[in-house]
GROMACS .gro file of C-alpha atoms in nm:
model
  410
    1UNK     CA    1  -3.755  -0.190   0.134
    2UNK     CA    2  -3.504  -0.106  -0.138
    3UNK     CA    3  -3.147  -0.214  -0.079
    4UNK     CA    4  -2.844  -0.037  -0.223
    5UNK     CA    5  -2.642  -0.225  -0.483
    6UNK     CA    6  -2.288  -0.194  -0.344
    7UNK     CA    7  -2.100  -0.319  -0.647
    8UNK     CA    8  -2.092  -0.195  -1.003
    9UNK     CA    9  -2.018  -0.430  -1.294
   10UNK     CA   10  -1.678  -0.411  -1.459
   11UNK     CA   11  -1.646  -0.175  -1.752
   12UNK     CA   12  -1.646  -0.413  -2.048
   13UNK     CA   13  -1.314  -0.389  -2.227
   14UNK     CA   14  -1.131  -0.591  -2.487
   15UNK     CA   15  -0.945  -0.895  -2.358
   16UNK     CA   16  -0.570  -0.875  -2.426
   17UNK     CA   17  -0.342  -1.178  -2.399
   18UNK     CA   18  -0.006  -1.072  -2.253
   19UNK     CA   19   0.220  -1.376  -2.263
   20UNK     CA   20  -0.058  -1.604  -2.141
   21UNK     CA   21  -0.199  -1.359  -1.882
   22UNK     CA   22  -0.539  -1.220  -1.978
   23UNK     CA   23  -0.595  -0.849  -1.918
   24UNK     CA   24  -0.944  -0.703  -1.962
   25UNK     CA   25  -1.263  -0.873  -2.070
   26UNK     CA   26  -1.393  -1.089  -1.786
   27UNK     CA   27  -1.046  -1.156  -1.644
   28UNK     CA   28  -0.961  -1.054  -1.285
   29UNK     CA   29  -0.770  -0.729  -1.235
   30UNK     CA   30  -0.401  -0.813  -1.295
   31UNK     CA   31  -0.117  -0.701  -1.065
   32UNK     CA   32   0.205  -0.582  -1.224
   33UNK     CA   33   0.529  -0.417  -1.113
   34UNK     CA   34   0.864  -0.298  -1.251
   35UNK     CA   35   1.228  -0.369  -1.178
   36UNK     CA   36   1.474  -0.096  -1.084
   37UNK     CA   37   1.790  -0.289  -1.167
   38UNK     CA   38   2.023  -0.216  -1.458
   39UNK     CA   39   1.867  -0.447  -1.716
   40UNK     CA   40   2.211  -0.520  -1.866
   41UNK     CA   41   2.299  -0.681  -1.530
   42UNK     CA   42   2.132  -1.013  -1.607
   43UNK     CA   43   2.178  -1.188  -1.267
   44UNK     CA   44   2.052  -0.889  -1.066
   45UNK     CA   45   1.754  -0.837  -1.297
   46UNK     CA   46   1.661  -1.205  -1.297
   47UNK     CA   47   1.680  -1.211  -0.917
   48UNK     CA   48   1.453  -0.910  -0.878
   49UNK     CA   49   1.202  -1.035  -1.136
   50UNK     CA   50   1.178  -1.363  -0.947
   51UNK     CA   51   1.130  -1.181  -0.616
   52UNK     CA   52   0.849  -0.973  -0.767
   53UNK     CA   53   0.688  -1.275  -0.935
   54UNK     CA   54   0.711  -1.490  -0.623
   55UNK     CA   55   0.541  -1.213  -0.425
   56UNK     CA   56   0.257  -1.210  -0.677
   57UNK     CA   57   0.341  -0.977  -0.965
   58UNK     CA   58   0.170  -1.136  -1.265
   59UNK     CA   59   0.347  -0.912  -1.517
   60UNK     CA   60   0.689  -0.751  -1.472
   61UNK     CA   61   0.817  -0.451  -1.668
   62UNK     CA   62   1.187  -0.395  -1.732
   63UNK     CA   63   1.372  -0.091  -1.866
   64UNK     CA   64   1.504  -0.127  -2.222
   65UNK     CA   65   1.690   0.198  -2.275
   66UNK     CA   66   2.004   0.109  -2.469
   67UNK     CA   67   2.170  -0.162  -2.676
   68UNK     CA   68   2.318  -0.341  -2.375
   69UNK     CA   69   1.977  -0.365  -2.210
   70UNK     CA   70   1.814  -0.485  -2.531
   71UNK     CA   71   2.084  -0.748  -2.579
   72UNK     CA   72   2.024  -0.876  -2.225
   73UNK     CA   73   1.648  -0.930  -2.256
   74UNK     CA   74   1.658  -1.269  -2.431
   75UNK     CA   75   1.916  -1.395  -2.179
   76UNK     CA   76   1.692  -1.277  -1.893
   77UNK     CA   77   1.399  -1.463  -2.044
   78UNK     CA   78   1.605  -1.781  -2.083
   79UNK     CA   79   1.735  -1.762  -1.726
   80UNK     CA   80   1.384  -1.714  -1.588
   81UNK     CA   81   1.250  -2.007  -1.788
   82UNK     CA   82   1.538  -2.226  -1.669
   83UNK     CA   83   1.438  -2.138  -1.313
   84UNK     CA   84   1.071  -2.219  -1.391
   85UNK     CA   85   0.965  -1.857  -1.358
   86UNK     CA   86   0.742  -1.788  -1.655
   87UNK     CA   87   0.614  -1.441  -1.564
   88UNK     CA   88   0.561  -1.235  -1.884
   89UNK     CA   89   0.804  -0.947  -1.937
   90UNK     CA   90   0.714  -0.599  -2.059
   91UNK     CA   91   0.975  -0.383  -2.230
   92UNK     CA   92   0.970  -0.018  -2.127
   93UNK     CA   93   1.078   0.190  -2.429
   94UNK     CA   94   1.136   0.563  -2.464
   95UNK     CA   95   1.299   0.769  -2.741
   96UNK     CA   96   1.484   0.483  -2.916
   97UNK     CA   97   1.251   0.183  -2.896
   98UNK     CA   98   1.208   0.164  -3.272
   99UNK     CA   99   1.583   0.120  -3.317
  100UNK     CA  100   1.634  -0.121  -3.026
  101UNK     CA  101   1.351  -0.351  -3.135
  102UNK     CA  102   1.471  -0.343  -3.498
  103UNK     CA  103   1.834  -0.410  -3.410
  104UNK     CA  104   1.762  -0.679  -3.150
  105UNK     CA  105   1.502  -0.925  -3.282
  106UNK     CA  106   1.570  -1.164  -2.991
  107UNK     CA  107   1.460  -0.886  -2.756
  108UNK     CA  108   1.148  -0.817  -2.961
  109UNK     CA  109   1.059  -1.187  -2.948
  110UNK     CA  110   1.137  -1.243  -2.580
  111UNK     CA  111   0.909  -0.965  -2.454
  112UNK     CA  112   0.536  -1.025  -2.409
  113UNK     CA  113   0.441  -0.658  -2.441
  114UNK     CA  114   0.598  -0.331  -2.553
  115UNK     CA  115   0.535  -0.019  -2.348
  116UNK     CA  116   0.527   0.280  -2.583
  117UNK     CA  117   0.491   0.643  -2.483
  118UNK     CA  118   0.383   0.817  -2.807
  119UNK     CA  119   0.508   1.152  -2.678
  120UNK     CA  120   0.861   1.011  -2.650
  121UNK     CA  121   0.909   0.833  -2.983
  122UNK     CA  122   1.014   1.138  -3.184
  123UNK     CA  123   0.898   1.473  -3.316
  124UNK     CA  124   0.695   1.559  -3.625
  125UNK     CA  125   0.734   1.319  -3.917
  126UNK     CA  126   0.999   1.122  -3.728
  127UNK     CA  127   0.744   1.052  -3.457
  128UNK     CA  128   0.497   0.895  -3.697
  129UNK     CA  129   0.763   0.685  -3.869
  130UNK     CA  130   0.921   0.566  -3.544
  131UNK     CA  131   0.585   0.493  -3.384
  132UNK     CA  132   0.488   0.299  -3.696
  133UNK     CA  133   0.809   0.094  -3.676
  134UNK     CA  134   0.729  -0.017  -3.320
  135UNK     CA  135   0.371  -0.105  -3.407
  136UNK     CA  136   0.478  -0.297  -3.717
  137UNK     CA  137   0.724  -0.497  -3.507
  138UNK     CA  138   0.451  -0.571  -3.252
  139UNK     CA  139   0.237  -0.701  -3.539
  140UNK     CA  140   0.526  -0.908  -3.678
  141UNK     CA  141   0.600  -1.076  -3.346
  142UNK     CA  142   0.235  -1.090  -3.235
  143UNK     CA  143   0.293  -0.883  -2.919
  144UNK     CA  144   0.065  -0.670  -2.707
  145UNK     CA  145   0.133  -0.297  -2.672
  146UNK     CA  146   0.061  -0.055  -2.390
  147UNK     CA  147   0.025   0.296  -2.521
  148UNK     CA  148   0.093   0.504  -2.214
  149UNK     CA  149   0.067   0.881  -2.190
  150UNK     CA  150   0.153   1.083  -1.884
  151UNK     CA  151   0.166   1.447  -1.782
  152UNK     CA  152   0.513   1.513  -1.918
  153UNK     CA  153   0.474   1.346  -2.257
  154UNK     CA  154   0.143   1.446  -2.409
  155UNK     CA  155   0.122   1.538  -2.779
  156UNK     CA  156   0.242   1.901  -2.779
  157UNK     CA  157   0.104   1.971  -3.128
  158UNK     CA  158  -0.237   1.846  -3.017
  159UNK     CA  159  -0.215   2.058  -2.701
  160UNK     CA  160  -0.149   2.370  -2.909
  161UNK     CA  161  -0.439   2.284  -3.139
  162UNK     CA  162  -0.684   2.229  -2.853
  163UNK     CA  163  -0.565   2.543  -2.673
  164UNK     CA  164  -0.631   2.745  -2.990
  165UNK     CA  165  -0.978   2.594  -3.029
  166UNK     CA  166  -1.055   2.659  -2.663
  167UNK     CA  167  -0.945   3.025  -2.688
  168UNK     CA  168  -1.201   3.083  -2.964
  169UNK     CA  169  -1.492   2.964  -2.751
  170UNK     CA  170  -1.733   3.216  -2.607
  171UNK     CA  171  -1.673   3.063  -2.265
  172UNK     CA  172  -1.330   2.896  -2.275
  173UNK     CA  173  -1.259   2.600  -2.050
  174UNK     CA  174  -0.996   2.613  -1.780
  175UNK     CA  175  -0.650   2.549  -1.926
  176UNK     CA  176  -0.600   2.257  -1.688
  177UNK     CA  177  -0.905   2.082  -1.832
  178UNK     CA  178  -0.770   2.135  -2.183
  179UNK     CA  179  -0.447   1.968  -2.078
  180UNK     CA  180  -0.636   1.670  -1.933
  181UNK     CA  181  -0.826   1.639  -2.261
  182UNK     CA  182  -0.496   1.646  -2.448
  183UNK     CA  183  -0.367   1.353  -2.243
  184UNK     CA  184  -0.680   1.151  -2.317
  185UNK     CA  185  -0.676   1.235  -2.686
  186UNK     CA  186  -0.304   1.159  -2.711
  187UNK     CA  187  -0.373   0.803  -2.593
  188UNK     CA  188  -0.689   0.743  -2.795
  189UNK     CA  189  -0.556   0.897  -3.116
  190UNK     CA  190  -0.237   0.690  -3.090
  191UNK     CA  191  -0.441   0.376  -3.035
  192UNK     CA  192  -0.646   0.445  -3.348
  193UNK     CA  193  -0.324   0.513  -3.537
  194UNK     CA  194  -0.190   0.175  -3.420
  195UNK     CA  195  -0.507   0.003  -3.540
  196UNK     CA  196  -0.474   0.172  -3.879
  197UNK     CA  197  -0.120   0.029  -3.895
  198UNK     CA  198  -0.258  -0.321  -3.846
  199UNK     CA  199  -0.244  -0.378  -3.470
  200UNK     CA  200  -0.565  -0.539  -3.348
  201UNK     CA  201  -0.764  -0.374  -3.074
  202UNK     CA  202  -0.725  -0.695  -2.876
  203UNK     CA  203  -0.352  -0.621  -2.860
  204UNK     CA  204  -0.379  -0.270  -2.713
  205UNK     CA  205  -0.381  -0.154  -2.351
  206UNK     CA  206  -0.407   0.217  -2.273
  207UNK     CA  207  -0.293   0.421  -1.976
  208UNK     CA  208  -0.305   0.790  -1.888
  209UNK     CA  209  -0.116   0.811  -1.562
  210UNK     CA  210  -0.146   1.123  -1.350
  211UNK     CA  211   0.031   1.222  -1.029
  212UNK     CA  212  -0.276   1.392  -0.875
  213UNK     CA  213  -0.562   1.174  -0.750
  214UNK     CA  214  -0.848   1.392  -0.881
  215UNK     CA  215  -0.686   1.418  -1.224
  216UNK     CA  216  -0.641   1.042  -1.249
  217UNK     CA  217  -1.005   0.978  -1.164
  218UNK     CA  218  -1.125   1.240  -1.413
  219UNK     CA  219  -0.910   1.107  -1.696
  220UNK     CA  220  -0.998   0.740  -1.654
  221UNK     CA  221  -1.368   0.804  -1.615
  222UNK     CA  222  -1.358   0.984  -1.947
  223UNK     CA  223  -1.147   0.712  -2.110
  224UNK     CA  224  -1.392   0.443  -2.000
  225UNK     CA  225  -1.686   0.635  -2.149
  226UNK     CA  226  -1.522   0.686  -2.488
  227UNK     CA  227  -1.399   0.340  -2.585
  228UNK     CA  228  -1.346  -0.015  -2.466
  229UNK     CA  229  -0.970  -0.053  -2.476
  230UNK     CA  230  -0.823  -0.246  -2.183
  231UNK     CA  231  -0.699   0.002  -1.922
  232UNK     CA  232  -0.388   0.000  -1.704
  233UNK     CA  233  -0.429   0.200  -1.381
  234UNK     CA  234  -0.161   0.364  -1.176
  235UNK     CA  235  -0.087   0.688  -1.001
  236UNK     CA  236   0.248   0.786  -1.147
  237UNK     CA  237   0.514   0.915  -0.909
  238UNK     CA  238   0.285   0.821  -0.620
  239UNK     CA  239   0.554   0.899  -0.364
  240UNK     CA  240   0.731   0.735  -0.073
  241UNK     CA  241   0.588   0.546   0.222
  242UNK     CA  242   0.238   0.609   0.350
  243UNK     CA  243   0.182   0.904   0.115
  244UNK     CA  244   0.230   0.686  -0.192
  245UNK     CA  245   0.015   0.407  -0.051
  246UNK     CA  246  -0.269   0.637   0.055
  247UNK     CA  247  -0.275   0.833  -0.272
  248UNK     CA  248  -0.267   0.519  -0.486
  249UNK     CA  249  -0.536   0.351  -0.277
  250UNK     CA  250  -0.762   0.656  -0.288
  251UNK     CA  251  -0.742   0.690  -0.666
  252UNK     CA  252  -0.752   0.327  -0.772
  253UNK     CA  253  -1.019   0.220  -0.525
  254UNK     CA  254  -1.265   0.478  -0.654
  255UNK     CA  255  -1.206   0.379  -1.016
  256UNK     CA  256  -1.219   0.004  -0.955
  257UNK     CA  257  -1.535   0.042  -0.747
  258UNK     CA  258  -1.685   0.202  -1.057
  259UNK     CA  259  -1.573  -0.097  -1.263
  260UNK     CA  260  -1.284   0.083  -1.433
  261UNK     CA  261  -0.940  -0.078  -1.464
  262UNK     CA  262  -0.801  -0.409  -1.588
  263UNK     CA  263  -0.445  -0.411  -1.456
  264UNK     CA  264  -0.277  -0.203  -1.185
  265UNK     CA  265   0.063  -0.097  -1.062
  266UNK     CA  266   0.141   0.085  -0.738
  267UNK     CA  267   0.436   0.310  -0.825
  268UNK     CA  268   0.594   0.349  -0.483
  269UNK     CA  269   0.930   0.512  -0.427
  270UNK     CA  270   1.110   0.247  -0.219
  271UNK     CA  271   1.224   0.362   0.121
  272UNK     CA  272   1.598   0.308   0.182
  273UNK     CA  273   1.654  -0.064   0.230
  274UNK     CA  274   1.289  -0.152   0.170
  275UNK     CA  275   1.214  -0.441  -0.065
  276UNK     CA  276   1.089  -0.364  -0.415
  277UNK     CA  277   0.810  -0.618  -0.362
  278UNK     CA  278   0.625  -0.379  -0.128
  279UNK     CA  279   0.438  -0.232  -0.425
  280UNK     CA  280   0.311  -0.579  -0.517
  281UNK     CA  281   0.183  -0.643  -0.165
  282UNK     CA  282   0.004  -0.306  -0.161
  283UNK     CA  283  -0.163  -0.379  -0.497
  284UNK     CA  284  -0.280  -0.718  -0.373
  285UNK     CA  285  -0.414  -0.573  -0.049
  286UNK     CA  286  -0.608  -0.302  -0.233
  287UNK     CA  287  -0.775  -0.563  -0.454
  288UNK     CA  288  -0.840  -0.798  -0.164
  289UNK     CA  289  -0.981  -0.542   0.077
  290UNK     CA  290  -1.217  -0.430  -0.201
  291UNK     CA  291  -1.333  -0.788  -0.250
  292UNK     CA  292  -1.211  -0.803  -0.610
  293UNK     CA  293  -0.950  -1.078  -0.565
  294UNK     CA  294  -0.798  -1.293  -0.292
  295UNK     CA  295  -0.425  -1.358  -0.257
  296UNK     CA  296  -0.345  -1.443   0.104
  297UNK     CA  297  -0.555  -1.460   0.422
  298UNK     CA  298  -0.561  -1.115   0.578
  299UNK     CA  299  -0.552  -1.064   0.951
  300UNK     CA  300  -0.821  -0.858   1.123
  301UNK     CA  301  -0.665  -0.692   1.427
  302UNK     CA  302  -0.775  -0.412   1.656
  303UNK     CA  303  -0.568  -0.092   1.683
  304UNK     CA  304  -0.522  -0.121   2.059
  305UNK     CA  305  -0.633   0.113   2.335
  306UNK     CA  306  -0.593   0.164   2.709
  307UNK     CA  307  -0.730  -0.186   2.764
  308UNK     CA  308  -0.433  -0.333   2.577
  309UNK     CA  309  -0.128  -0.173   2.733
  310UNK     CA  310   0.082  -0.478   2.643
  311UNK     CA  311   0.222  -0.494   2.290
  312UNK     CA  312   0.185  -0.871   2.285
  313UNK     CA  313  -0.124  -0.882   2.066
  314UNK     CA  314   0.036  -0.639   1.818
  315UNK     CA  315   0.342  -0.862   1.794
  316UNK     CA  316   0.120  -1.169   1.753
  317UNK     CA  317  -0.087  -1.005   1.479
  318UNK     CA  318   0.230  -0.915   1.287
  319UNK     CA  319   0.378  -1.258   1.338
  320UNK     CA  320   0.061  -1.431   1.220
  321UNK     CA  321   0.033  -1.210   0.910
  322UNK     CA  322   0.397  -1.283   0.819
  323UNK     CA  323   0.339  -1.654   0.881
  324UNK     CA  324   0.039  -1.659   0.649
  325UNK     CA  325   0.226  -1.481   0.369
  326UNK     CA  326   0.528  -1.709   0.409
  327UNK     CA  327   0.320  -2.028   0.404
  328UNK     CA  328   0.078  -1.919   0.133
  329UNK     CA  329   0.277  -2.039  -0.172
  330UNK     CA  330   0.284  -2.393  -0.029
  331UNK     CA  331  -0.078  -2.383   0.088
  332UNK     CA  332  -0.202  -2.250  -0.245
  333UNK     CA  333  -0.043  -2.541  -0.429
  334UNK     CA  334  -0.201  -2.794  -0.193
  335UNK     CA  335  -0.540  -2.652  -0.095
  336UNK     CA  336  -0.821  -2.492  -0.294
  337UNK     CA  337  -0.965  -2.161  -0.170
  338UNK     CA  338  -0.728  -2.111   0.123
  339UNK     CA  339  -0.654  -1.754   0.009
  340UNK     CA  340  -1.011  -1.659   0.112
  341UNK     CA  341  -0.961  -1.762   0.474
  342UNK     CA  342  -1.014  -1.488   0.734
  343UNK     CA  343  -0.810  -1.468   1.054
  344UNK     CA  344  -0.865  -1.243   1.357
  345UNK     CA  345  -0.611  -1.152   1.625
  346UNK     CA  346  -0.781  -0.934   1.884
  347UNK     CA  347  -0.646  -0.762   2.196
  348UNK     CA  348  -0.916  -0.766   2.462
  349UNK     CA  349  -1.262  -0.883   2.564
  350UNK     CA  350  -1.458  -0.586   2.418
  351UNK     CA  351  -1.452  -0.677   2.047
  352UNK     CA  352  -1.226  -0.980   2.065
  353UNK     CA  353  -1.473  -1.268   2.094
  354UNK     CA  354  -1.717  -1.118   1.842
  355UNK     CA  355  -1.453  -1.056   1.573
  356UNK     CA  356  -1.292  -1.394   1.641
  357UNK     CA  357  -1.625  -1.571   1.598
  358UNK     CA  358  -1.689  -1.383   1.276
  359UNK     CA  359  -1.357  -1.497   1.122
  360UNK     CA  360  -1.283  -1.848   1.000
  361UNK     CA  361  -1.032  -1.873   1.280
  362UNK     CA  362  -0.957  -1.618   1.550
  363UNK     CA  363  -0.793  -1.562   1.885
  364UNK     CA  364  -0.898  -1.316   2.154
  365UNK     CA  365  -0.610  -1.218   2.380
  366UNK     CA  366  -0.658  -1.087   2.734
  367UNK     CA  367  -0.649  -0.713   2.779
  368UNK     CA  368  -0.493  -0.530   3.073
  369UNK     CA  369  -0.616  -0.679   3.401
  370UNK     CA  370  -0.809  -0.961   3.231
  371UNK     CA  371  -0.750  -1.329   3.303
  372UNK     CA  372  -0.436  -1.440   3.112
  373UNK     CA  373  -0.614  -1.684   2.883
  374UNK     CA  374  -0.675  -1.666   2.505
  375UNK     CA  375  -0.978  -1.848   2.363
  376UNK     CA  376  -0.954  -1.966   2.002
  377UNK     CA  377  -1.261  -1.978   1.777
  378UNK     CA  378  -1.302  -2.184   1.462
  379UNK     CA  379  -1.601  -2.110   1.238
  380UNK     CA  380  -1.773  -1.927   1.522
  381UNK     CA  381  -1.722  -2.192   1.789
  382UNK     CA  382  -1.474  -2.185   2.075
  383UNK     CA  383  -1.241  -2.486   2.038
  384UNK     CA  384  -0.955  -2.433   2.282
  385UNK     CA  385  -0.809  -2.184   2.528
  386UNK     CA  386  -0.438  -2.110   2.504
  387UNK     CA  387  -0.218  -2.010   2.798
  388UNK     CA  388   0.149  -1.962   2.873
  389UNK     CA  389   0.452  -1.853   2.673
  390UNK     CA  390   0.390  -2.044   2.348
  391UNK     CA  391   0.060  -1.895   2.239
  392UNK     CA  392   0.199  -1.776   1.902
  393UNK     CA  393   0.346  -2.112   1.800
  394UNK     CA  394   0.039  -2.299   1.924
  395UNK     CA  395  -0.195  -2.068   1.733
  396UNK     CA  396   0.006  -2.115   1.413
  397UNK     CA  397  -0.024  -2.491   1.462
  398UNK     CA  398  -0.400  -2.456   1.503
  399UNK     CA  399  -0.413  -2.257   1.175
  400UNK     CA  400  -0.222  -2.535   0.997
  401UNK     CA  401  -0.461  -2.798   1.130
  402UNK     CA  402  -0.765  -2.588   1.040
  403UNK     CA  403  -0.647  -2.554   0.678
  404UNK     CA  404  -0.592  -2.930   0.644
  405UNK     CA  405  -0.943  -3.013   0.766
  406UNK     CA  406  -1.131  -2.720   0.609
  407UNK     CA  407  -0.995  -2.690   0.254
  408UNK     CA  408  -0.997  -2.949  -0.021
  409UNK     CA  409  -0.668  -3.084  -0.146
  410UNK     CA  410  -0.587  -2.998  -0.506
   0.00000   0.00000   0.00000
C-alpha cells in the first residue's frame, strides 16, 4: 500500500538575520506585526510594541514617515532595551526614506530592517538614485531590507513595457496576468538592482502582497520557482473580523503547505476597541494548527448541539483557553515543550471521552440529561471525576499539576 506524503519540504531560501532573528533557510516561519500608533509618540509606541512582542510578535514594524518619527526611533529602541524588550524593529519607509535615513543616522542604526517599496521611492532617474541611497545606507549599517511590492505600487514603466510586448503576441495574455507578472518582476528586478549596489542576497527579503487570495497564491508560487530570496507572506488589506482571518488563513495555509513562506503577517483591520495583538494570535494559530510551530496549548472543543443546551462547556472552554495563554509566558520559562500540550474540553458523552483520552489532558462535561459529573483524563487514562460549582478552578489546578509532573524543568 502506498501512503500519501502529507507534508512538503520548505522551499529553500537564503537565511536572513534580522536583528538576531533568523528568517528563511532552515529557521521556523517567523511571526511579525506592525504598530498603528504615531511613531513620534514614544510612550504609546513603546507600549504597543511591548504588547505585540509579549503576545508573540518576533519582529515589529513601525511607520517612519517624517522627521519627527525618524527622530523618535532611537529613543524607542532605548526605551525597549531598558524594559528588557529586545524585539527587532523594522522601519516602514515610503516616498522619503532616503532622506530620513540620511538625515537621522541614529534611526538608521536603531532599526534592524528597512522596508522599501521600490514603486514609492521616486520617479525616473530620481527613483534609481533614491533607491540606491537606501540600499547604500543598509550596506553601511549592515541592515536587512525587505523589498515589498503591492498592487498599487508596481513599476509603471515596466508595466507599460510588458503590456506593449504582450500586445504584439499572436495570442496575448489576459491583462490581469500581465499586471501580476509586473508585480513579480518589480520585486525581483529591484532585488537584483540592490545586489548590484552591494547588498548581499542574505540581507534581502521579498514580498508581493495582494488583496485577493488567488492572486497572492499565483504570485508567490511564481516567486518561489524563480529564485531563492527569503519571502514575507501576507494578504494586504485582508479586512476586518472573520473576513480578514478567513482570507488570510486560506491564502497563507495553501502557500505554507507547499513550503513557501519564511515570515508572515496577518494584516487585520482592528475592530473598534479590539486589541492590536489579535493579528499576532491569528498568525500563531495558523502556524500551530498546520503543525509548523507551537506557541501555546490549543483547546479542542466541540461546537455544541442539542445534547449540550447549557452554555457551561462553552464558557469553560473559553476560560481554559484564556488561562493557558495567560500562564504560557511563565510556563515556557520554566518547562520545556509545554507549548505542545493538547487540551480537550468537551460537552457531552458522544465524543467527549474519546477526544479527552486523545488529548494530553481533557475533561468531558455532562450533556443535557446526563449525570452531572465530569471525568478528567490524563494521557488517555481517567484520573478523577469533578462535580459541583468549582469544576473550572479545579480543572485549571489539575492542568498546573500535570505540567509540573509531565514536562522537564529548564
